[in-house]
Structures are given as C-alpha cells and as structure tokens.
Amino acid sequence: MLWAFSFPGIHFLAVVPCIWVVGIAAVTWLVRGVTYLRSRRRAAHSGTALLFAIAPAGALVLALVLHANFPLRARWQSSKSDFQNAVEEVRAEPANWASWKPRRIGTYTITSVRIVDEGVIFYDEVGALSDDAGFAYLPHGPSTKMANASFENPQWLALGDHWYAWTASW
C-alpha cells in the first residue's frame, strides 16, 4: 500500500490488490471479533480483548501516514538530487529535451518533460489512472496560466524548495 502511494499519482494497479488484502483482513477481524464476543458471553473465551485493538490501531496509523503523503515524500527525498540535476541539464540545453525518451530520474520513470516559464514539468510514467502526474520545479510557484487543453485542472502538492508533485487531467 505504501509503494502504491509513493507516486505523484496513485499507482492504481498496485493499490487494487492492496485494497482486497485490507478488505479481507477487515472482514477476518470482524468475524473473529464477533466469535470472541460470543464465546465471552458463554464464558468460554481465552485471551484478552485488547488484542483486537491492534488491527484498528494499525489501520489508523496507515490512514494517517497516507493522509500525510509520507510514502511520496520519503521516496521523493531519495530522488530529489537527481531531479535537481535534471533541471540543470534541461536549462543548459532545452533543445535536447524536446526529443525526450523515457528514462529513470531517481526512483521514477519520467516519460516527458515540458519547460514552462522558468520551471520544468516532469511527467511520471505511472500517472494517476487516466490522468497525468509527475513533478515540477517551479521557482515562482504554480500558475493558473499553466493549465491548457492537455494539462487541465492541475492539482499541486508542495514538496519544498520550489518542487511540487502534481496530477492533471488531459
């Protein structure tokens, strides 16, 4: 689950099996809880009810970690220097980046690059299901004028130092 949420968009093919696993675990937890309560009423139980708090506590921790975008931020930090180097290369020779071929930058596969004003937008291979996603270096921050027919309604997540993760419709 953490890996699926470490992309600027959610890795849909990775998250679907995780949802099934979490769903099966929740149903199992619920059935075991009901069984425990029934046996407790008959005074035929063993163990403590405190053990049943572990699963909801784990689910709460997972929800908080995902809500804080921790998987994306942690993976981004390991790739940030490679992206900073790529920005310098793009700025030095922008004509060479017009014929971009997919390549790895840090731990991400970047399929294309777009130069905007003084910034650079990188498109991640995974995207966000049917939308595009990636990273952007924007020294002056995101601008509404960046939106166009192939970059509709961009959503930005600030990563610090003028870097953003983004998703946008196409």
mmCIF file with all atom_site columns, N, CA and C in Angstrom, residues 13-53:
data_model
loop_
_atom_site.group_PDB
_atom_site.id
_atom_site.type_symbol
_atom_site.label_atom_id
_atom_site.label_alt_id
_atom_site.label_comp_id
_atom_site.label_asym_id
_atom_site.label_entity_id
_atom_site.label_seq_id
_atom_site.pdbx_PDB_ins_code
_atom_site.Cartn_x
_atom_site.Cartn_y
_atom_site.Cartn_z
_atom_site.occupancy
_atom_site.B_iso_or_equiv
_atom_site.pdbx_formal_charge
_atom_site.auth_seq_id
_atom_site.auth_comp_id
_atom_site.auth_asym_id
_atom_site.auth_atom_id
_atom_site.pdbx_PDB_model_num
ATOM 1   N N  . LEU A 1 13 ? -2.723  0.020   -10.371 1.00 0.00 ? 13 LEU A N  1
ATOM 2   C CA . LEU A 1 13 ? -2.546  -1.437  -10.467 1.00 0.00 ? 13 LEU A CA 1
ATOM 3   C C  . LEU A 1 13 ? -1.923  -2.033  -9.211  1.00 0.00 ? 13 LEU A C  1
ATOM 4   N N  . ALA A 1 14 ? -1.198  -1.237  -8.453  1.00 0.00 ? 14 ALA A N  1
ATOM 5   C CA . ALA A 1 14 ? -0.630  -1.726  -7.194  1.00 0.00 ? 14 ALA A CA 1
ATOM 6   C C  . ALA A 1 14 ? -1.611  -1.585  -6.035  1.00 0.00 ? 14 ALA A C  1
ATOM 7   N N  . VAL A 1 15 ? -2.463  -0.575  -6.090  1.00 0.00 ? 15 VAL A N  1
ATOM 8   C CA . VAL A 1 15 ? -3.361  -0.321  -4.971  1.00 0.00 ? 15 VAL A CA 1
ATOM 9   C C  . VAL A 1 15 ? -4.567  -1.262  -4.958  1.00 0.00 ? 15 VAL A C  1
ATOM 10  N N  . VAL A 1 16 ? -5.022  -1.727  -6.102  1.00 0.00 ? 16 VAL A N  1
ATOM 11  C CA . VAL A 1 16 ? -6.205  -2.598  -6.148  1.00 0.00 ? 16 VAL A CA 1
ATOM 12  C C  . VAL A 1 16 ? -5.994  -3.886  -5.351  1.00 0.00 ? 16 VAL A C  1
ATOM 13  N N  . PRO A 1 17 ? -4.896  -4.636  -5.559  1.00 0.00 ? 17 PRO A N  1
ATOM 14  C CA . PRO A 1 17 ? -4.716  -5.829  -4.734  1.00 0.00 ? 17 PRO A CA 1
ATOM 15  C C  . PRO A 1 17 ? -4.577  -5.501  -3.240  1.00 0.00 ? 17 PRO A C  1
ATOM 16  N N  . CYS A 1 18 ? -3.992  -4.343  -2.941  1.00 0.00 ? 18 CYS A N  1
ATOM 17  C CA . CYS A 1 18 ? -3.858  -3.940  -1.539  1.00 0.00 ? 18 CYS A CA 1
ATOM 18  C C  . CYS A 1 18 ? -5.218  -3.702  -0.903  1.00 0.00 ? 18 CYS A C  1
ATOM 19  N N  . ILE A 1 19 ? -6.124  -3.116  -1.658  1.00 0.00 ? 19 ILE A N  1
ATOM 20  C CA . ILE A 1 19 ? -7.472  -2.879  -1.138  1.00 0.00 ? 19 ILE A CA 1
ATOM 21  C C  . ILE A 1 19 ? -8.158  -4.210  -0.845  1.00 0.00 ? 19 ILE A C  1
ATOM 22  N N  . TRP A 1 20 ? -7.967  -5.188  -1.729  1.00 0.00 ? 20 TRP A N  1
ATOM 23  C CA . TRP A 1 20 ? -8.531  -6.522  -1.490  1.00 0.00 ? 20 TRP A CA 1
ATOM 24  C C  . TRP A 1 20 ? -7.945  -7.135  -0.222  1.00 0.00 ? 20 TRP A C  1
ATOM 25  N N  . VAL A 1 21 ? -6.642  -7.042  -0.045  1.00 0.00 ? 21 VAL A N  1
ATOM 26  C CA . VAL A 1 21 ? -5.994  -7.621  1.138   1.00 0.00 ? 21 VAL A CA 1
ATOM 27  C C  . VAL A 1 21 ? -6.496  -6.936  2.406   1.00 0.00 ? 21 VAL A C  1
ATOM 28  N N  . VAL A 1 22 ? -6.565  -5.611  2.389   1.00 0.00 ? 22 VAL A N  1
ATOM 29  C CA . VAL A 1 22 ? -7.058  -4.875  3.559   1.00 0.00 ? 22 VAL A CA 1
ATOM 30  C C  . VAL A 1 22 ? -8.522  -5.221  3.812   1.00 0.00 ? 22 VAL A C  1
ATOM 31  N N  . GLY A 1 23 ? -9.307  -5.348  2.761   1.00 0.00 ? 23 GLY A N  1
ATOM 32  C CA . GLY A 1 23 ? -10.718 -5.722  2.920   1.00 0.00 ? 23 GLY A CA 1
ATOM 33  C C  . GLY A 1 23 ? -10.887 -7.103  3.526   1.00 0.00 ? 23 GLY A C  1
ATOM 34  N N  . ILE A 1 24 ? -10.101 -8.065  3.037   1.00 0.00 ? 24 ILE A N  1
ATOM 35  C CA . ILE A 1 24 ? -10.161 -9.431  3.588   1.00 0.00 ? 24 ILE A CA 1
ATOM 36  C C  . ILE A 1 24 ? -9.714  -9.434  5.046   1.00 0.00 ? 24 ILE A C  1
ATOM 37  N N  . ALA A 1 25 ? -8.675  -8.674  5.358   1.00 0.00 ? 25 ALA A N  1
ATOM 38  C CA . ALA A 1 25 ? -8.204  -8.589  6.749   1.00 0.00 ? 25 ALA A CA 1
ATOM 39  C C  . ALA A 1 25 ? -9.276  -7.976  7.643   1.00 0.00 ? 25 ALA A C  1
ATOM 40  N N  . ALA A 1 26 ? -9.982  -6.957  7.151   1.00 0.00 ? 26 ALA A N  1
ATOM 41  C CA . ALA A 1 26 ? -11.033 -6.319  7.944   1.00 0.00 ? 26 ALA A CA 1
ATOM 42  C C  . ALA A 1 26 ? -12.192 -7.274  8.205   1.00 0.00 ? 26 ALA A C  1
ATOM 43  N N  . VAL A 1 27 ? -12.593 -8.020  7.173   1.00 0.00 ? 27 VAL A N  1
ATOM 44  C CA . VAL A 1 27 ? -13.682 -8.997  7.345   1.00 0.00 ? 27 VAL A CA 1
ATOM 45  C C  . VAL A 1 27 ? -13.248 -10.092 8.325   1.00 0.00 ? 27 VAL A C  1
ATOM 46  N N  . THR A 1 28 ? -12.017 -10.558 8.190   1.00 0.00 ? 28 THR A N  1
ATOM 47  C CA . THR A 1 28 ? -11.494 -11.578 9.104   1.00 0.00 ? 28 THR A CA 1
ATOM 48  C C  . THR A 1 28 ? -11.487 -11.051 10.533  1.00 0.00 ? 28 THR A C  1
ATOM 49  N N  . TRP A 1 29 ? -11.031 -9.816  10.708  1.00 0.00 ? 29 TRP A N  1
ATOM 50  C CA . TRP A 1 29 ? -11.001 -9.205  12.035  1.00 0.00 ? 29 TRP A CA 1
ATOM 51  C C  . TRP A 1 29 ? -12.410 -9.114  12.605  1.00 0.00 ? 29 TRP A C  1
ATOM 52  N N  . LEU A 1 30 ? -13.378 -8.710  11.784  1.00 0.00 ? 30 LEU A N  1
ATOM 53  C CA . LEU A 1 30 ? -14.755 -8.579  12.237  1.00 0.00 ? 30 LEU A CA 1
ATOM 54  C C  . LEU A 1 30 ? -15.336 -9.929  12.647  1.00 0.00 ? 30 LEU A C  1
ATOM 55  N N  . VAL A 1 31 ? -15.117 -10.970 11.838  1.00 0.00 ? 31 VAL A N  1
ATOM 56  C CA . VAL A 1 31 ? -15.634 -12.307 12.150  1.00 0.00 ? 31 VAL A CA 1
ATOM 57  C C  . VAL A 1 31 ? -15.000 -12.826 13.439  1.00 0.00 ? 31 VAL A C  1
ATOM 58  N N  . ARG A 1 32 ? -13.694 -12.661 13.570  1.00 0.00 ? 32 ARG A N  1
ATOM 59  C CA . ARG A 1 32 ? -13.019 -13.117 14.794  1.00 0.00 ? 32 ARG A CA 1
ATOM 60  C C  . ARG A 1 32 ? -13.501 -12.348 16.012  1.00 0.00 ? 32 ARG A C  1
ATOM 61  N N  . GLY A 1 33 ? -13.782 -11.056 15.831  1.00 0.00 ? 33 GLY A N  1
ATOM 62  C CA . GLY A 1 33 ? -14.294 -10.247 16.944  1.00 0.00 ? 33 GLY A CA 1
ATOM 63  C C  . GLY A 1 33 ? -15.668 -10.714 17.393  1.00 0.00 ? 33 GLY A C  1
ATOM 64  N N  . VAL A 1 34 ? -16.542 -10.988 16.435  1.00 0.00 ? 34 VAL A N  1
ATOM 65  C CA . VAL A 1 34 ? -17.882 -11.487 16.768  1.00 0.00 ? 34 VAL A CA 1
ATOM 66  C C  . VAL A 1 34 ? -17.781 -12.846 17.453  1.00 0.00 ? 34 VAL A C  1
ATOM 67  N N  . THR A 1 35 ? -16.917 -13.709 16.929  1.00 0.00 ? 35 THR A N  1
ATOM 68  C CA . THR A 1 35 ? -16.723 -15.029 17.531  1.00 0.00 ? 35 THR A CA 1
ATOM 69  C C  . THR A 1 35 ? -16.208 -14.896 18.965  1.00 0.00 ? 35 THR A C  1
ATOM 70  N N  . TYR A 1 36 ? -15.274 -13.988 19.179  1.00 0.00 ? 36 TYR A N  1
ATOM 71  C CA . TYR A 1 36 ? -14.727 -13.763 20.520  1.00 0.00 ? 36 TYR A CA 1
ATOM 72  C C  . TYR A 1 36 ? -15.825 -13.269 21.469  1.00 0.00 ? 36 TYR A C  1
ATOM 73  N N  . LEU A 1 37 ? -16.639 -12.309 21.009  1.00 0.00 ? 37 LEU A N  1
ATOM 74  C CA . LEU A 1 37 ? -17.700 -11.784 21.870  1.00 0.00 ? 37 LEU A CA 1
ATOM 75  C C  . LEU A 1 37 ? -18.724 -12.859 22.222  1.00 0.00 ? 37 LEU A C  1
ATOM 76  N N  . ARG A 1 38 ? -19.060 -13.714 21.267  1.00 0.00 ? 38 ARG A N  1
ATOM 77  C CA . ARG A 1 38 ? -19.997 -14.811 21.553  1.00 0.00 ? 38 ARG A CA 1
ATOM 78  C C  . ARG A 1 38 ? -19.419 -15.759 22.603  1.00 0.00 ? 38 ARG A C  1
ATOM 79  N N  . SER A 1 39 ? -18.161 -16.131 22.434  1.00 0.00 ? 39 SER A N  1
ATOM 80  C CA . SER A 1 39 ? -17.557 -17.059 23.405  1.00 0.00 ? 39 SER A CA 1
ATOM 81  C C  . SER A 1 39 ? -17.375 -16.382 24.753  1.00 0.00 ? 39 SER A C  1
ATOM 82  N N  . ARG A 1 40 ? -17.194 -15.080 24.756  1.00 0.00 ? 40 ARG A N  1
ATOM 83  C CA . ARG A 1 40 ? -17.039 -14.364 26.031  1.00 0.00 ? 40 ARG A CA 1
ATOM 84  C C  . ARG A 1 40 ? -18.357 -14.360 26.798  1.00 0.00 ? 40 ARG A C  1
ATOM 85  N N  . ARG A 1 41 ? -19.477 -14.208 26.076  1.00 0.00 ? 41 ARG A N  1
ATOM 86  C CA . ARG A 1 41 ? -20.777 -14.250 26.737  1.00 0.00 ? 41 ARG A CA 1
ATOM 87  C C  . ARG A 1 41 ? -21.045 -15.610 27.365  1.00 0.00 ? 41 ARG A C  1
ATOM 88  N N  . ARG A 1 42 ? -20.524 -16.650 26.744  1.00 0.00 ? 42 ARG A N  1
ATOM 89  C CA . ARG A 1 42 ? -20.697 -18.010 27.272  1.00 0.00 ? 42 ARG A CA 1
ATOM 90  C C  . ARG A 1 42 ? -19.613 -18.363 28.269  1.00 0.00 ? 42 ARG A C  1
ATOM 91  N N  . ALA A 1 43 ? -18.740 -17.429 28.548  1.00 0.00 ? 43 ALA A N  1
ATOM 92  C CA . ALA A 1 43 ? -17.614 -17.621 29.471  1.00 0.00 ? 43 ALA A CA 1
ATOM 93  C C  . ALA A 1 43 ? -16.686 -18.732 28.992  1.00 0.00 ? 43 ALA A C  1
ATOM 94  N N  . ALA A 1 44 ? -16.572 -18.905 27.684  1.00 0.00 ? 44 ALA A N  1
ATOM 95  C CA . ALA A 1 44 ? -15.693 -19.925 27.129  1.00 0.00 ? 44 ALA A CA 1
ATOM 96  C C  . ALA A 1 44 ? -14.556 -19.288 26.334  1.00 0.00 ? 44 ALA A C  1
ATOM 97  N N  . HIS A 1 45 ? -14.244 -18.038 26.640  1.00 0.00 ? 45 HIS A N  1
ATOM 98  C CA . HIS A 1 45 ? -13.219 -17.326 25.879  1.00 0.00 ? 45 HIS A CA 1
ATOM 99  C C  . HIS A 1 45 ? -11.828 -17.520 26.481  1.00 0.00 ? 45 HIS A C  1
ATOM 100 N N  . SER A 1 46 ? -10.860 -17.265 25.664  1.00 0.00 ? 46 SER A N  1
ATOM 101 C CA . SER A 1 46 ? -9.478  -17.241 26.158  1.00 0.00 ? 46 SER A CA 1
ATOM 102 C C  . SER A 1 46 ? -8.800  -16.044 25.522  1.00 0.00 ? 46 SER A C  1
ATOM 103 N N  . GLY A 1 47 ? -7.832  -15.507 26.173  1.00 0.00 ? 47 GLY A N  1
ATOM 104 C CA . GLY A 1 47 ? -7.143  -14.333 25.654  1.00 0.00 ? 47 GLY A CA 1
ATOM 105 C C  . GLY A 1 47 ? -7.836  -13.057 26.093  1.00 0.00 ? 47 GLY A C  1
ATOM 106 N N  . THR A 1 48 ? -7.271  -11.944 25.670  1.00 0.00 ? 48 THR A N  1
ATOM 107 C CA . THR A 1 48 ? -7.791  -10.649 26.083  1.00 0.00 ? 48 THR A CA 1
ATOM 108 C C  . THR A 1 48 ? -8.350  -9.888  24.877  1.00 0.00 ? 48 THR A C  1
ATOM 109 N N  . ALA A 1 49 ? -9.347  -9.074  25.127  1.00 0.00 ? 49 ALA A N  1
ATOM 110 C CA . ALA A 1 49 ? -9.958  -8.278  24.068  1.00 0.00 ? 49 ALA A CA 1
ATOM 111 C C  . ALA A 1 49 ? -9.008  -7.186  23.574  1.00 0.00 ? 49 ALA A C  1
ATOM 112 N N  . LEU A 1 50 ? -7.991  -6.877  24.358  1.00 0.00 ? 50 LEU A N  1
ATOM 113 C CA . LEU A 1 50 ? -7.031  -5.846  23.981  1.00 0.00 ? 50 LEU A CA 1
ATOM 114 C C  . LEU A 1 50 ? -6.322  -6.174  22.660  1.00 0.00 ? 50 LEU A C  1
ATOM 115 N N  . LEU A 1 51 ? -6.153  -7.456  22.359  1.00 0.00 ? 51 LEU A N  1
ATOM 116 C CA . LEU A 1 51 ? -5.503  -7.858  21.113  1.00 0.00 ? 51 LEU A CA 1
ATOM 117 C C  . LEU A 1 51 ? -6.294  -7.420  19.886  1.00 0.00 ? 51 LEU A C  1
ATOM 118 N N  . PHE A 1 52 ? -7.614  -7.249  20.041  1.00 0.00 ? 52 PHE A N  1
ATOM 119 C CA . PHE A 1 52 ? -8.426  -6.822  18.913  1.00 0.00 ? 52 PHE A CA 1
ATOM 120 C C  . PHE A 1 52 ? -8.220  -5.345  18.579  1.00 0.00 ? 52 PHE A C  1
ATOM 121 N N  . ALA A 1 53 ? -7.570  -4.610  19.455  1.00 0.00 ? 53 ALA A N  1
ATOM 122 C CA . ALA A 1 53 ? -7.298  -3.193  19.191  1.00 0.00 ? 53 ALA A CA 1
ATOM 123 C C  . ALA A 1 53 ? -6.100  -3.007  18.269  1.00 0.00 ? 53 ALA A C  1
#
